[in-house]
PDB file of C-alpha atoms in Angstrom:
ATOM      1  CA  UNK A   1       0.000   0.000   0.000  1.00 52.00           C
ATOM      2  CA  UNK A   2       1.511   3.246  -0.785  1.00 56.00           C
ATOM      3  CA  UNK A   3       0.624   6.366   1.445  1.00 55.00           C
ATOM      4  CA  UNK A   4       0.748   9.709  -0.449  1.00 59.00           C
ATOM      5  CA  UNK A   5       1.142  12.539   2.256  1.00 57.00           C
ATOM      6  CA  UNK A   6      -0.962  15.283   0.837  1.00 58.00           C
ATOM      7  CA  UNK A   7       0.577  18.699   2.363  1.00 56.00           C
ATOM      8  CA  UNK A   8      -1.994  21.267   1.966  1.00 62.00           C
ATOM      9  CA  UNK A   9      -1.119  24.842   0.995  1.00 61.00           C
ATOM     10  CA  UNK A  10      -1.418  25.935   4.934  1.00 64.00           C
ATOM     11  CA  UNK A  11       1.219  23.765   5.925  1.00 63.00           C
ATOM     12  CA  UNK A  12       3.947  24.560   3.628  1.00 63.00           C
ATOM     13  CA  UNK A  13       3.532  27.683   4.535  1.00 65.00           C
ATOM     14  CA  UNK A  14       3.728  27.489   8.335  1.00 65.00           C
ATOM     15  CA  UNK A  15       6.860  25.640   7.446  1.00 64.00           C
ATOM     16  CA  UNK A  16       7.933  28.561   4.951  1.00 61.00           C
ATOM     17  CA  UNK A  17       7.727  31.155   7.943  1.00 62.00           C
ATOM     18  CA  UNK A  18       9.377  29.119  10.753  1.00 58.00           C
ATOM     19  CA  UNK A  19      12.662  28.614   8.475  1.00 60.00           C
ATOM     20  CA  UNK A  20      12.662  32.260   7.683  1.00 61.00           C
ATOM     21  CA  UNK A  21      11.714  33.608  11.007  1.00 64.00           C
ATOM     22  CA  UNK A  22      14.952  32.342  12.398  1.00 69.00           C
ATOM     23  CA  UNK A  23      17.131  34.934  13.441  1.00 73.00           C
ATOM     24  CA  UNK A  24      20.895  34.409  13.626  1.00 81.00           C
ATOM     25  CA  UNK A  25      23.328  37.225  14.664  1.00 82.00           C
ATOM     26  CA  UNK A  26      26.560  38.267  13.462  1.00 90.00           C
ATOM     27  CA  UNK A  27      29.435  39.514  15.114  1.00 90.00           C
ATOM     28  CA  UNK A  28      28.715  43.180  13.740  1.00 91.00           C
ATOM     29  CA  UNK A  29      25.383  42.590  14.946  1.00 88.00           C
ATOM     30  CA  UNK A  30      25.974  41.878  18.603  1.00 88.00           C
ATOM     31  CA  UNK A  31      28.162  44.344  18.889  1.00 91.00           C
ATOM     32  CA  UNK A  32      24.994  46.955  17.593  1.00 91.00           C
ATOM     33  CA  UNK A  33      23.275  45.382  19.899  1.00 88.00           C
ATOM     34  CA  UNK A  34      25.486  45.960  22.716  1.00 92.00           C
ATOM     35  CA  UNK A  35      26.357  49.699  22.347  1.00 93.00           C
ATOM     36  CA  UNK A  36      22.661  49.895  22.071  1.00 93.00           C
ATOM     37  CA  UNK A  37      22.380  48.665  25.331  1.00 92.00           C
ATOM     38  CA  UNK A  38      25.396  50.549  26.771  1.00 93.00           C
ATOM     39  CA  UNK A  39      23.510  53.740  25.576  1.00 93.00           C
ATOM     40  CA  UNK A  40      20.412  53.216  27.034  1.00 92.00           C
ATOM     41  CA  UNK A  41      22.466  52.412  30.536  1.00 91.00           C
ATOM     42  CA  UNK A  42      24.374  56.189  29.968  1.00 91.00           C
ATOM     43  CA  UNK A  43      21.468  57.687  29.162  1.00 90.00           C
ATOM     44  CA  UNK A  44      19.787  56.571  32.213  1.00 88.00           C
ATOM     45  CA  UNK A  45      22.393  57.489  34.481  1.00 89.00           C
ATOM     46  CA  UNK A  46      22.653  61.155  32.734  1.00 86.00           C
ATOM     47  CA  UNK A  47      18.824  61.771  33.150  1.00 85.00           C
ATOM     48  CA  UNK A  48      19.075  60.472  37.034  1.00 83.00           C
ATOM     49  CA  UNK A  49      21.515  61.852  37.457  1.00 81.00           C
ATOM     50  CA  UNK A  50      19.469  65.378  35.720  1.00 81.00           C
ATOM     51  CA  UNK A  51      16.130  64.668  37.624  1.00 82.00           C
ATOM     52  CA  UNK A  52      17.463  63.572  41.266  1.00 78.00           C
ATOM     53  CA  UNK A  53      21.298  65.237  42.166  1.00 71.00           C
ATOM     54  CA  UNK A  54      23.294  64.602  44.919  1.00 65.00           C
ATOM     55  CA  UNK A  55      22.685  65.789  48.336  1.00 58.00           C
ATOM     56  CA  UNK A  56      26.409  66.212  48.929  1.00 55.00           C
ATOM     57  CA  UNK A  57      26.755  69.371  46.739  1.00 53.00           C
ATOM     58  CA  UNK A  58      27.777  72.241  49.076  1.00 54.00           C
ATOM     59  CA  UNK A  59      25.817  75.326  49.109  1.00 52.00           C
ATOM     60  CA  UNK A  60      26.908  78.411  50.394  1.00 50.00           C
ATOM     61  CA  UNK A  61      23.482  79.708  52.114  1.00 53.00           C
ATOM     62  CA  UNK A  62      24.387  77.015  54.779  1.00 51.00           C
ATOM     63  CA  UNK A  63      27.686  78.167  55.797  1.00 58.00           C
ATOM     64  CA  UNK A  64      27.760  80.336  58.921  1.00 60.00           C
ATOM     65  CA  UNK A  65      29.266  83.993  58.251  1.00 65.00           C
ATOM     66  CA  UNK A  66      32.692  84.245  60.319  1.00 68.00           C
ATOM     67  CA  UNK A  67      33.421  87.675  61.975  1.00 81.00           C
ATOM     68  CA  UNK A  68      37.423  88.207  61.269  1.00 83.00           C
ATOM     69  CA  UNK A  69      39.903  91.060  61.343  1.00 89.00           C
ATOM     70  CA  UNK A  70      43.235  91.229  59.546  1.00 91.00           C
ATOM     71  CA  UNK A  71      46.936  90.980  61.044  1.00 90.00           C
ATOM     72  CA  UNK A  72      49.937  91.493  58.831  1.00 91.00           C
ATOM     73  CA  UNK A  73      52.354  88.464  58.656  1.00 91.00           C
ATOM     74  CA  UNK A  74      56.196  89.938  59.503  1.00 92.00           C
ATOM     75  CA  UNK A  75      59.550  88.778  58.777  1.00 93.00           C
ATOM     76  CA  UNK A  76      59.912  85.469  59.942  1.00 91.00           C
ATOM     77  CA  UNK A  77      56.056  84.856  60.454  1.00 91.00           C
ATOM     78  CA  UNK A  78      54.745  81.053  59.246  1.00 91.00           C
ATOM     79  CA  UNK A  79      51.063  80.089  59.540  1.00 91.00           C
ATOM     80  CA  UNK A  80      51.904  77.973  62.111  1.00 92.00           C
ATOM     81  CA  UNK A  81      54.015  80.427  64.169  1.00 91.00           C
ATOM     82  CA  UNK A  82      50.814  82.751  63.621  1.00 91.00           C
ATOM     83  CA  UNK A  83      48.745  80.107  64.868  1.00 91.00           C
ATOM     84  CA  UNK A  84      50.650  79.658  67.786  1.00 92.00           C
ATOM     85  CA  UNK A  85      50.477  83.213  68.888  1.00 91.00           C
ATOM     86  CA  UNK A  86      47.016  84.352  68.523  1.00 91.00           C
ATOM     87  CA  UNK A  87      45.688  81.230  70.188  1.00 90.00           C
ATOM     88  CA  UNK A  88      48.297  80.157  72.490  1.00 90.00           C
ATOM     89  CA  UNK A  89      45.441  77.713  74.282  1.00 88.00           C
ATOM     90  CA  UNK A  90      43.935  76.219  71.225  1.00 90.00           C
ATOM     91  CA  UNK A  91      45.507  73.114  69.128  1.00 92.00           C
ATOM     92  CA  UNK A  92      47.531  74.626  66.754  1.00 91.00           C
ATOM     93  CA  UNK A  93      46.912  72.088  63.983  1.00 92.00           C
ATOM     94  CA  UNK A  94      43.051  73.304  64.342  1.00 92.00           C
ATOM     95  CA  UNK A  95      43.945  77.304  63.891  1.00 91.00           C
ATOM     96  CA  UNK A  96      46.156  76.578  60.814  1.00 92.00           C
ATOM     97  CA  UNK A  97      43.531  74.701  59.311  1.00 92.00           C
ATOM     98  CA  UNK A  98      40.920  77.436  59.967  1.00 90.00           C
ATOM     99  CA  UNK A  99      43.445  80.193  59.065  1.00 91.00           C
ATOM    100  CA  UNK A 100      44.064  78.296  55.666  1.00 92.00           C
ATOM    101  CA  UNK A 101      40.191  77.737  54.858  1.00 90.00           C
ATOM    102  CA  UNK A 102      39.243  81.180  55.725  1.00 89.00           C
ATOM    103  CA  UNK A 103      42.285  82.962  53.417  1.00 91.00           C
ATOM    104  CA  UNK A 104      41.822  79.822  50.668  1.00 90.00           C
ATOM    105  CA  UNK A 105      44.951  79.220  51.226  1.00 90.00           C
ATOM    106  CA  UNK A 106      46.120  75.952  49.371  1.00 86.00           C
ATOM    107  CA  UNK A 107      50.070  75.837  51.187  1.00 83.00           C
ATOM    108  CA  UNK A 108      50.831  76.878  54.188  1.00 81.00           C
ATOM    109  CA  UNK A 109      53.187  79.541  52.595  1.00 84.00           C
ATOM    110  CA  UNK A 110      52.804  83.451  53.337  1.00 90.00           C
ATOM    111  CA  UNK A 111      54.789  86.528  52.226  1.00 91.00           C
ATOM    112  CA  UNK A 112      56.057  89.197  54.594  1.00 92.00           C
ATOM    113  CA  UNK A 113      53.326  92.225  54.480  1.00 93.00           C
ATOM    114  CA  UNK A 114      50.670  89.547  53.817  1.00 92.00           C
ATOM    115  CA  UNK A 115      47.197  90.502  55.259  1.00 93.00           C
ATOM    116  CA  UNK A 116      45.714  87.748  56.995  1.00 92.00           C
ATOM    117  CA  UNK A 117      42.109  87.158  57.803  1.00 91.00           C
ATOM    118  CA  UNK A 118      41.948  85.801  61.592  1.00 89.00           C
ATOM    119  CA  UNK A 119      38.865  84.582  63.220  1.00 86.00           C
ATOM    120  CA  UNK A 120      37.233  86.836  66.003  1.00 84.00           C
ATOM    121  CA  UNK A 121      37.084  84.161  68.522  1.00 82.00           C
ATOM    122  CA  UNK A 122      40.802  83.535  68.554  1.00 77.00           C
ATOM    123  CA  UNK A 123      41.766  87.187  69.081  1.00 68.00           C
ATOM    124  CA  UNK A 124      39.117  87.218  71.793  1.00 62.00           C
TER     125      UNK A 124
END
């Protein structure tokens, strides 16, 4: 007994589709793919990082004003022997560190005839 198989039009073409729906990528293709993806990660970061910023930025309406007057650094004078002498009971570490914030002073260098700006309560 032969069997003839009788495909009808509706199944060759379900078969037609599946072979062409298969979808291979290439090397150039994954690599699309992946800077796609790597741009969608910036792009999120850049608009979080637009919509919600950082708490830690500093703002100047919280800072306290500081009441100061000027002395005039002499021959001789270093920020730490300036320290020393207008706040003989205070660590001197701490008073070079304020002296240096308060003049925006990045070294602890200073010129003869320099002005500099001392806090109130350490010539108190």
């Amino acid at each position: 007994m032969n069997a003839t198989v009788y495909a009808t039009a509706s199944h060759i073409e379900t078969q037609a589709i599946a072979q062409r729906t298969t979808l291979r990528l290439t090397r150039r293709g994954r690599l699309v793919f992946s800077a796609m993806a790597a741009s969608v990660v910036v792009a999120g970061i850049a608009l979080g990082a637009l919509f919600f910023p950082s708490s830690a930025q500093a703002s100047i309406e919280n800072t306290d004003p500081v009441a100061f007057e000027y002395i005039v650094a002499e021959p001789g004078d270093s920020l730490w022997s300036l320290a020393q002498r207008i706040a003989p009971g205070v660590d001197t570490r701490d008073v070079v560190y304020d002296l240096k914030r308060l003049n925006q002073l990045e070294g602890s260098d200073i010129v003869v005839g320099q002005e500099i700006a001392v806090p109130l309560n350490y010539t108190e």
